Short mmCIF file of C-alpha atoms in Angstrom, two decimals:
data_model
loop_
_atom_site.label_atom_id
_atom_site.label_comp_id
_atom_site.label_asym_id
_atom_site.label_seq_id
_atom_site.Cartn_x
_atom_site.Cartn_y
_atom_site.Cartn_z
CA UNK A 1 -20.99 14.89 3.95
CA UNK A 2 -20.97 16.12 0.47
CA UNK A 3 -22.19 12.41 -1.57
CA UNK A 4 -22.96 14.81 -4.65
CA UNK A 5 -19.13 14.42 -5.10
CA UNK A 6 -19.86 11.05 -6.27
CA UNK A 7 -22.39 12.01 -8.63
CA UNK A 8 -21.61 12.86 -12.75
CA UNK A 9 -23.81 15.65 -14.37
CA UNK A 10 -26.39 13.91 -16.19
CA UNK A 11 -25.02 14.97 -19.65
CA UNK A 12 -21.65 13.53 -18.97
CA UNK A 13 -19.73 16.79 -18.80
CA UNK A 14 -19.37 17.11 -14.82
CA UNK A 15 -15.80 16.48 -13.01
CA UNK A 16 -16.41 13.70 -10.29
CA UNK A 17 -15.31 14.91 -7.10
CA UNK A 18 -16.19 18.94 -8.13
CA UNK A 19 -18.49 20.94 -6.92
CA UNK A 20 -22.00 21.29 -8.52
CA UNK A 21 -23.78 22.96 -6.30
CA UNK A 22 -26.85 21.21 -3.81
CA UNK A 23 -26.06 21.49 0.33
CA UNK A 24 -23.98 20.12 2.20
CA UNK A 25 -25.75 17.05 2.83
CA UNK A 26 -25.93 15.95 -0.59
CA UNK A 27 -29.26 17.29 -1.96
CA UNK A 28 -29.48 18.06 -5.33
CA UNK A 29 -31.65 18.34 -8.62
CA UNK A 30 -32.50 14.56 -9.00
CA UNK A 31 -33.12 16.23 -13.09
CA UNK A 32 -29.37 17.14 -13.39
CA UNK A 33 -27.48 14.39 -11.76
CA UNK A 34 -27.46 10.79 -11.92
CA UNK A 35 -25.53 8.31 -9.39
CA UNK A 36 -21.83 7.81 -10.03
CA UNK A 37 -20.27 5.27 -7.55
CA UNK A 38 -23.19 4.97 -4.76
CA UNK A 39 -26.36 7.27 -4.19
CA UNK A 40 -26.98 9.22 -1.02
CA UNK A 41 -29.97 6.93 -0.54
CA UNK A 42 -27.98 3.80 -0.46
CA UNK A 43 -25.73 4.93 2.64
CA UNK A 44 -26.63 2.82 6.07
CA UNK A 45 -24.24 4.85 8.73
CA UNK A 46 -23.12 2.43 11.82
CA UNK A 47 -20.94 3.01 14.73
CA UNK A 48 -19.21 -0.31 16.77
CA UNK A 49 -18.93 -0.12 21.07
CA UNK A 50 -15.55 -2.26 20.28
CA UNK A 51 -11.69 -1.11 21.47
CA UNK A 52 -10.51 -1.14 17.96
CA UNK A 53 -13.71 0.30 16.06
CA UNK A 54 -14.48 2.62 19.02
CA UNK A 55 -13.50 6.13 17.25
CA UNK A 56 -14.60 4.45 13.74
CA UNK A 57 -17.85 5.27 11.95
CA UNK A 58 -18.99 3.13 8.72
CA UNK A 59 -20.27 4.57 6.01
CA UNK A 60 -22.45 1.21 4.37
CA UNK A 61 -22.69 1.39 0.02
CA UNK A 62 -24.06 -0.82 -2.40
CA UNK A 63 -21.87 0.16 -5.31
CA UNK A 64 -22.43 -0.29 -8.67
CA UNK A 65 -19.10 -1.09 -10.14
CA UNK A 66 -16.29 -2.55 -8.23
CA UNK A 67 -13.65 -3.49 -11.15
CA UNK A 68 -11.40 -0.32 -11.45
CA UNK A 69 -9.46 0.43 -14.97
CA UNK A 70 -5.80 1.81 -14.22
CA UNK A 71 -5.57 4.81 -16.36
CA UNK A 72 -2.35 4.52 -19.09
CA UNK A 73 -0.46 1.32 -19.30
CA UNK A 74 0.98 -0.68 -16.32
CA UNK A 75 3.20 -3.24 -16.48
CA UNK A 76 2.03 -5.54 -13.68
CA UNK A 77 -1.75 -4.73 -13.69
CA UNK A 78 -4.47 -3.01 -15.53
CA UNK A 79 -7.22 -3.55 -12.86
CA UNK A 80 -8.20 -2.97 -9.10
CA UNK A 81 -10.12 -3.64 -6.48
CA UNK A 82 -10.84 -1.20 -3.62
CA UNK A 83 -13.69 -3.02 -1.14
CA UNK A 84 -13.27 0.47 1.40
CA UNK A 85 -12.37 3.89 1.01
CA UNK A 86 -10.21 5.21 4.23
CA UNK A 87 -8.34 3.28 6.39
CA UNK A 88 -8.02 2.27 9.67
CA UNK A 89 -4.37 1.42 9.59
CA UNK A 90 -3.93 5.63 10.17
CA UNK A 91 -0.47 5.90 8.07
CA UNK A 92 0.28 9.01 8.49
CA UNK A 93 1.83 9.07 4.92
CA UNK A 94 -0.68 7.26 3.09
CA UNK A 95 -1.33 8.76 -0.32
CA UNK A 96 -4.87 7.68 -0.60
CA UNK A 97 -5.78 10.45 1.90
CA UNK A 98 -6.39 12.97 -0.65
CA UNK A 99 -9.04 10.88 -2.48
CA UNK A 100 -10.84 10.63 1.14
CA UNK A 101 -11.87 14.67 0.48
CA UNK A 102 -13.91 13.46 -2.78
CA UNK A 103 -16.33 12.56 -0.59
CA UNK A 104 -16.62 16.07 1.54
CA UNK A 105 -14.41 13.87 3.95
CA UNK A 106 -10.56 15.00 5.17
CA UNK A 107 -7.57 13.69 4.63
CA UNK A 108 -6.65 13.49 8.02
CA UNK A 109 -8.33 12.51 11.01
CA UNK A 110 -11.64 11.69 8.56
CA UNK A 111 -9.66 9.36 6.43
CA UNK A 112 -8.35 7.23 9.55
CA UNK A 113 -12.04 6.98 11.35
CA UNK A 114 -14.93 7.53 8.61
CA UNK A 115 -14.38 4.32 6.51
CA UNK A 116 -17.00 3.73 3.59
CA UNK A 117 -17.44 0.09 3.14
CA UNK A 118 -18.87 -1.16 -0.13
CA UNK A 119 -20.81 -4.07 1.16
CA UNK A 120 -22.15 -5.63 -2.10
CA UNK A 121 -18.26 -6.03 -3.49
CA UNK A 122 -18.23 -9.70 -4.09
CA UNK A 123 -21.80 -9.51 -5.86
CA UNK A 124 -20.88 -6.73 -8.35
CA UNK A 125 -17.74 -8.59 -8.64
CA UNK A 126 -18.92 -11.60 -10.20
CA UNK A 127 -21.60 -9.90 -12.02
CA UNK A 128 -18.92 -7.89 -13.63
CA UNK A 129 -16.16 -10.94 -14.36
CA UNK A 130 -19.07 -13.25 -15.99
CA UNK A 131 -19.57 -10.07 -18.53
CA UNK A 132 -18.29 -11.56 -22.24
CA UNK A 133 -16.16 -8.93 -22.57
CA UNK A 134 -13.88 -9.34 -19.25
CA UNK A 135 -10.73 -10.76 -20.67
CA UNK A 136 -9.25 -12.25 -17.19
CA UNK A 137 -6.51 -9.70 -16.69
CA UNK A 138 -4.49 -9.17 -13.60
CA UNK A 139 -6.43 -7.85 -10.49
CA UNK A 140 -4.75 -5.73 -7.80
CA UNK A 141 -5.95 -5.43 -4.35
CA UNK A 142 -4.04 -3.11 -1.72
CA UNK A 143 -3.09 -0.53 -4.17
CA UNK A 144 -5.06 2.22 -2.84
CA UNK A 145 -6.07 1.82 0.64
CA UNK A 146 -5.89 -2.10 2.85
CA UNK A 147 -7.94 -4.43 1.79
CA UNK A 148 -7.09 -6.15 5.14
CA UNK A 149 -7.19 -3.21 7.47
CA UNK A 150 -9.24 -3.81 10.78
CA UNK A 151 -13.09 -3.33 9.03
CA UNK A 152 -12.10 -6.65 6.97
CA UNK A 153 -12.39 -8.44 10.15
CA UNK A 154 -15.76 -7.18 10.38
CA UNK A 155 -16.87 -7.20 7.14
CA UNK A 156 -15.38 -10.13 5.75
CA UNK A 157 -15.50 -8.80 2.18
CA UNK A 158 -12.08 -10.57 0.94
CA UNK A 159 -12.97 -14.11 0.87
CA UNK A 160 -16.33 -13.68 -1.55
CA UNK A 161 -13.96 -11.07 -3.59
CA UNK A 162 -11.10 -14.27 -3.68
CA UNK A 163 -13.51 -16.94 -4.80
CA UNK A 164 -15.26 -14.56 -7.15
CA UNK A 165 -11.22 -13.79 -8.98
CA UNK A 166 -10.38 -17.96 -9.01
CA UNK A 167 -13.43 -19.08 -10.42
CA UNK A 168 -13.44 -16.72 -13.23
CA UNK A 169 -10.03 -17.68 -13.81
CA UNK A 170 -8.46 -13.80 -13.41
CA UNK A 171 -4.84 -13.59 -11.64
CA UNK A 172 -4.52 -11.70 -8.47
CA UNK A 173 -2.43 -9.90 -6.32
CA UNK A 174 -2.66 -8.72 -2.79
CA UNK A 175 -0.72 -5.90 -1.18
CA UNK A 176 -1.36 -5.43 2.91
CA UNK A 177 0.46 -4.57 5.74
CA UNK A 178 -2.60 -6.78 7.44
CA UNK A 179 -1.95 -10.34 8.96
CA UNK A 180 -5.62 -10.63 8.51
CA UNK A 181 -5.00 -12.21 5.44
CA UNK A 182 -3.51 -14.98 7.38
CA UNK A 183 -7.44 -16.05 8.22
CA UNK A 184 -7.63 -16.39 3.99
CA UNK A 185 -4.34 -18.52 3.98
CA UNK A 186 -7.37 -22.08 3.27
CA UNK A 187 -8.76 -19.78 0.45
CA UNK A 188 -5.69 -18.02 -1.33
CA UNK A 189 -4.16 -21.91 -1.23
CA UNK A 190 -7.24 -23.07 -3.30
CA UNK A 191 -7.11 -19.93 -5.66
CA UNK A 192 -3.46 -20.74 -6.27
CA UNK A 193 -4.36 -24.28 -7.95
CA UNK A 194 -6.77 -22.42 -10.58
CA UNK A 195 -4.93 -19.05 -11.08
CA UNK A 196 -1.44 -17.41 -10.64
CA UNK A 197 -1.53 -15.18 -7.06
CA UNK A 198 1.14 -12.93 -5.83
CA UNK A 199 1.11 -11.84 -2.14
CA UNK A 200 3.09 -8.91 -0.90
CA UNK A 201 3.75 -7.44 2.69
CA UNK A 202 4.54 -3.95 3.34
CA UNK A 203 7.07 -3.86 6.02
CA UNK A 204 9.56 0.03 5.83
CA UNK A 205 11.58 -0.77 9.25
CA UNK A 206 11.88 -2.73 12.06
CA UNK A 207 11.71 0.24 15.16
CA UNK A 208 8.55 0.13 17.17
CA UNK A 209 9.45 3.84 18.38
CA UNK A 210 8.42 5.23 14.86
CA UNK A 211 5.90 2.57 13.88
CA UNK A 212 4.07 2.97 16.95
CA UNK A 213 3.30 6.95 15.74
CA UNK A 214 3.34 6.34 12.15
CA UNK A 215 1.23 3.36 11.59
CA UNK A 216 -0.42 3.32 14.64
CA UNK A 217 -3.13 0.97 13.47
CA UNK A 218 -1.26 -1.97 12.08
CA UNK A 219 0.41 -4.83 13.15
CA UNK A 220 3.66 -4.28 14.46
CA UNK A 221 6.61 -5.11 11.64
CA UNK A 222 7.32 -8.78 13.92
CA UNK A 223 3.75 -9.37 13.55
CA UNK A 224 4.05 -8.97 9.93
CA UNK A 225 7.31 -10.86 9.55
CA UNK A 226 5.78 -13.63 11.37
CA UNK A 227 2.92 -13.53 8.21
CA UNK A 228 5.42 -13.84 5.72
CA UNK A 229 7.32 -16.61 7.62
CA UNK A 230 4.14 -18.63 7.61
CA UNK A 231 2.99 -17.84 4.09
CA UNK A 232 6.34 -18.68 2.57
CA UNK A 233 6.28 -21.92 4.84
CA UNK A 234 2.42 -22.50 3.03
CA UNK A 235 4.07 -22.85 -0.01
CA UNK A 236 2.30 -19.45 -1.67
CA UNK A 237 5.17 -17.79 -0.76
CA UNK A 238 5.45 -13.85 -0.07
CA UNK A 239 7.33 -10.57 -1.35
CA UNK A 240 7.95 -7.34 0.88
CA UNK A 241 7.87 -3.69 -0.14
CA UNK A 242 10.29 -2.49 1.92
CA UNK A 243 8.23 1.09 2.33
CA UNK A 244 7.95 3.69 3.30
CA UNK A 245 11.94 4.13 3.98
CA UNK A 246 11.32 7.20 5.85
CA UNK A 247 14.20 9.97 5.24
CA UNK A 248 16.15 10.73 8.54
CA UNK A 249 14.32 7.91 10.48
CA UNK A 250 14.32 4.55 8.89
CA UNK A 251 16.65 4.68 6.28
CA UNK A 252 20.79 4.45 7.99
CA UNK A 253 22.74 1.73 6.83
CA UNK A 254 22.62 -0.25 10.12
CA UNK A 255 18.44 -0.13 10.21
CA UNK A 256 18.30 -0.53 6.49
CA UNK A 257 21.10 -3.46 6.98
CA UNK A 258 18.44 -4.91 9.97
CA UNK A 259 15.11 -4.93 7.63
CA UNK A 260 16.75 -6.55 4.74
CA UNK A 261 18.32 -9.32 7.36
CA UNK A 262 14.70 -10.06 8.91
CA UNK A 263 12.80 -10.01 5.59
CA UNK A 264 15.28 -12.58 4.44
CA UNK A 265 15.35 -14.61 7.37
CA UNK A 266 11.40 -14.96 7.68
CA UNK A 267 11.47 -16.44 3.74
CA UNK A 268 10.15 -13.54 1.83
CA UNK A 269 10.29 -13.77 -1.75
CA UNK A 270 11.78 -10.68 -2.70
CA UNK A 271 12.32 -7.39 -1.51
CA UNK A 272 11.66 -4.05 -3.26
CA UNK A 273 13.05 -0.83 -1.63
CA UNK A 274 10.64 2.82 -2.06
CA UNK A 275 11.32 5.57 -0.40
CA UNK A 276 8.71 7.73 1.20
CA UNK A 277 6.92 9.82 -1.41
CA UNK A 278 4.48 12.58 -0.30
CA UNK A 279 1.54 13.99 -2.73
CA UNK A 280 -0.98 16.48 -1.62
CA UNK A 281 -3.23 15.31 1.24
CA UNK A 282 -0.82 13.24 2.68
CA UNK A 283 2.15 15.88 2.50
CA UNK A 284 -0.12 18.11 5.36
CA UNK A 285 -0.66 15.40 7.73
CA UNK A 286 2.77 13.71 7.09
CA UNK A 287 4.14 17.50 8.20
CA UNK A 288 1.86 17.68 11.10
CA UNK A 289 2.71 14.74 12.34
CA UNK A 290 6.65 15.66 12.07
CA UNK A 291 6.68 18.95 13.75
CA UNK A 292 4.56 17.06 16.81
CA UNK A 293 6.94 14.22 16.85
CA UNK A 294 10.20 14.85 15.03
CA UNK A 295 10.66 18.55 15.16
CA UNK A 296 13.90 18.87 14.51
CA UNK A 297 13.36 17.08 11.24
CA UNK A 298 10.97 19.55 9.46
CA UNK A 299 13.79 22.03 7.85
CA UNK A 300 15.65 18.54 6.40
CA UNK A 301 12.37 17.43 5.05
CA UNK A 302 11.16 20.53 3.17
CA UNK A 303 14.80 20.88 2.13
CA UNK A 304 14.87 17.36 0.82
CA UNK A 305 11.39 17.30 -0.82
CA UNK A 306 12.04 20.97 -1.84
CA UNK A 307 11.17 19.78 -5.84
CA UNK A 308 7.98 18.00 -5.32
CA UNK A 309 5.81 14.80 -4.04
CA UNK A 310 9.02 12.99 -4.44
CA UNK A 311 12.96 12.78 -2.67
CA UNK A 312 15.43 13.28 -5.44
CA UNK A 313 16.78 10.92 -7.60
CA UNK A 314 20.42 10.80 -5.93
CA UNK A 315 19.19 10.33 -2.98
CA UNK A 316 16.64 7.50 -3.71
CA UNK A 317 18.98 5.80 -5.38
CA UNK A 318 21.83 5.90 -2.60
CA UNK A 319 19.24 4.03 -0.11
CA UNK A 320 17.98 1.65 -3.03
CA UNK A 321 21.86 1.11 -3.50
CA UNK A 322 22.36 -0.32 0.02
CA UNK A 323 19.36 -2.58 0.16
CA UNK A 324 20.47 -4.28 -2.81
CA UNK A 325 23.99 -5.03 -1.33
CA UNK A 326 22.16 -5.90 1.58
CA UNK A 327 19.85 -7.85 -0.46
CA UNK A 328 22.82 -9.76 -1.91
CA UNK A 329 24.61 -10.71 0.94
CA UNK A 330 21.31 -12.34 2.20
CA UNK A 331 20.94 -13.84 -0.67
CA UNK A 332 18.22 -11.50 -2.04
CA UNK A 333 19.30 -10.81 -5.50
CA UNK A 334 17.85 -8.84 -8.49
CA UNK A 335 19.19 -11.24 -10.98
CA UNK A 336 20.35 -9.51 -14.48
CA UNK A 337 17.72 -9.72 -17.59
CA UNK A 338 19.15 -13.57 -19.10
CA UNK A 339 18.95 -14.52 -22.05
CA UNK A 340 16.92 -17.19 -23.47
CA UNK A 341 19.35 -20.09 -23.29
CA UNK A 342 20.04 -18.83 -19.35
CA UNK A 343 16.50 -18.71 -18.56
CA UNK A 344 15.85 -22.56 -17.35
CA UNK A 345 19.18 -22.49 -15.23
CA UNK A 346 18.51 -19.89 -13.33
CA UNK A 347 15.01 -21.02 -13.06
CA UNK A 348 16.01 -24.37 -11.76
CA UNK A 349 18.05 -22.55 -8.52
CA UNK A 350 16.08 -19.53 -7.83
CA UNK A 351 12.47 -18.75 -6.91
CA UNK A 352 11.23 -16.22 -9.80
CA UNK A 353 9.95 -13.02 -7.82
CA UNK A 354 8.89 -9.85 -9.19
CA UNK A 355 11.74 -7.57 -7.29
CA UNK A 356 14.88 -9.29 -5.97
CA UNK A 357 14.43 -12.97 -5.55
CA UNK A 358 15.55 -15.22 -2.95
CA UNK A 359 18.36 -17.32 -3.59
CA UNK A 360 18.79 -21.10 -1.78
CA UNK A 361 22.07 -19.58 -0.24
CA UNK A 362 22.89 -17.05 2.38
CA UNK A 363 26.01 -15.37 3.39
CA UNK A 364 24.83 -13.45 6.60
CA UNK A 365 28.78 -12.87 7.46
CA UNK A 366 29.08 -10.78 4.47
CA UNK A 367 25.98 -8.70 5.13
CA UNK A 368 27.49 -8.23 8.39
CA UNK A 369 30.43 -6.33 6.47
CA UNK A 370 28.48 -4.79 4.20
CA UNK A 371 28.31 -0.98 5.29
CA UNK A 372 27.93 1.73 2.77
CA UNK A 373 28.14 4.92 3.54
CA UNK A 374 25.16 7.24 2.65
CA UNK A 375 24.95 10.83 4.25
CA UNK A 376 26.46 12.16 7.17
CA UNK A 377 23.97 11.78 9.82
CA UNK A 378 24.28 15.28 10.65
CA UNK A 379 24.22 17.78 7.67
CA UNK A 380 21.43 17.28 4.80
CA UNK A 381 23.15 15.33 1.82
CA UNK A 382 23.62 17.73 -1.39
CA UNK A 383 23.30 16.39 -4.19
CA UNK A 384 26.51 15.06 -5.99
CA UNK A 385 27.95 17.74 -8.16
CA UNK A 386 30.03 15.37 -10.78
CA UNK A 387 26.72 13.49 -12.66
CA UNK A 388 23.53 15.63 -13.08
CA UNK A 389 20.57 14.19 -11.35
CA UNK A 390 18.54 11.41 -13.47
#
């Protein structure tokens, strides 16, 4: 394991992540290198005789800065939190894998069982937040890899990182496909009273068949449904990301139609469609996965992500299209931008969300209807030949 891929070259000029030179094992010129995240010497390996840690090993840090600046400008947060690196969940599309082979790790089978843990999270945390010069901006958890994947339950790194967040006063948000958070439900309610928090659950489809191979370490979608039934009935409240929508599997009208129906009916929030992107690191093991699994799919996937990491425009927008009917009929609804004098009616009969919102109303008989026709379910889609792609 290669931990000199965490170091920077002591004059500042070194690429994190590069090589620069030392063995295998991380040994290098103590004169020309200075810690970046965590030092080899700081690494306590452990292994756990448990079902669901059995294949796992845990790589133990004490890092030295936990508060993560989003490079450029983002609209919704400027700052994360990333307790682990890897994840047990094992999405096979997850596009954290590639940052697993900083670390001489790769992004396949290493990312899914060689977890580093940065135990001293909540510490650095609140060192870091009292600073003068923190000025209590947003905080995103769940942006990288889960910060509720199966170690939490181990580790129990999330409720020091929560109380650290509300008693500084920063706003938070979570994004998990982990009913772990469930066990924080006592501490998120607190947090709520001192500072805004916004909870999200990932949740692509409702078939077993492909969640089963695809996220083979997470709770199954009812399980998850079931978290955002009791968080909404909690009173915190609880959007979806409907994602992956997985080209080809998860994304015809009827199981598109299906997900929207159950995401309303267990209270979510909102729900905000993204169709399955694939960078390096993730593209490879995505692609392994398909030809062992889905052969027959492989040609309509290359064809489809022919241009790149991402599924073209037309045909992103053609699935986002749907769910938002969908959305509407359940009474989901991405409301248009109002103007000032709207703002307090709408307000006073909807619950504000950050992608559709949930209306008091549903009309389940016009989902029911509601059918639109997106590819044949045969031939590859081309793209439409009257508009040039966006």
């Amino acid at each position: 394991m290669r931990w000199s891929g965490q170091l920077i070259d002591g004059d500042g000029g070194g690429d994190r992540g590069g090589d620069r030179g030392g063995d295998r094992d991380g040994d290098s010129d103590a004169g020309a290198v200075q810690p970046g995240l965590f030092a080899p010497s700081d690494v306590v390996v452990r292994t756990f005789d448990t079902p669901g840690f059995r294949d796992a090993t845990f790589y133990e840090v004490r890092a030295k800065s936990v508060l993560n600046k989003v490079p450029g400008a983002s609209p919704m947060f400027g700052w994360t939190i990333n307790p682990y690196r890897g994840c047990g969940h094992r999405c096979v599309y997850c596009f954290a894998r590639k940052t697993h082979t900083y670390l001489d790790f790769d992004a396949g089978l290493d990312f899914d069982t060689r977890i580093v843990v940065k135990v001293n999270t909540p510490e650095v945390l609140r060192r870091e937040l009292a600073r003068p010069s923190w000025r209590r901006e947003p905080v995103a958890m769940g942006t990288n890899v889960d910060c509720y994947q199966r170690a939490e339950g181990r580790y129990r790194l999330m409720p020091g990182i929560i109380g650290a967040l509300a008693e500084s006063g920063t706003p938070f948000s979570i994004l998990t496909k982990g009913t772990l958070m469930l066990r924080d439900l006592p501490l998120l309610k607190a947090a709520a009273q001192d500072v805004p928090v916004q909870l999200a659950m990932s949740i692509g489809s409702l078939g077993e068949s492909v969640w089963r191979t695809v996220e083979a370490g997470t709770p199954s979608p009812a399980r998850r449904l079931d978290a955002v039934r009791t968080l909404a009935d909690s009173g915190l409240g609880c959007s979806v990301l409907m994602a992956p929508i997985l080209p080809f599997l998860t994304d015809s009208p009827e199981q598109l139609r299906a997900t929207v129906e159950a995401i309303a009916q267990a209270g979510a929030r909102s729900v905000t469609p993204i169709v399955l992107h694939l960078r390096s690191g993730a593209r490879e093991w995505y692609y392994e996965w398909l030809q062992a699994t889905y052969p027959h799919l492989v040609p309509r996937y290359r064809a489809l992500y022919r241009e790149g990491s991402y599924a073209p425009s037309w045909y992103q927008d053609r699935v986002t299209a749907a769910v938002r009917e969908y959305a509407k009929a359940y009474g989901l609804v991405r409301p248009p931008r109002p103007v000032a004098q709207e703002a307090s009616t709408q307000e006073a009969s909807t619950q504000e969300t950050g992608g559709f919102r949930m209306t008091r109303t549903e009309n389940t008989a016009r989902a029911a209807e509601v059918q639109p026709a997106l590819w044949d379910d045969v031939e590859l889609p081309l793209p439409p030949t009257t508009a040039p792609e966006r």
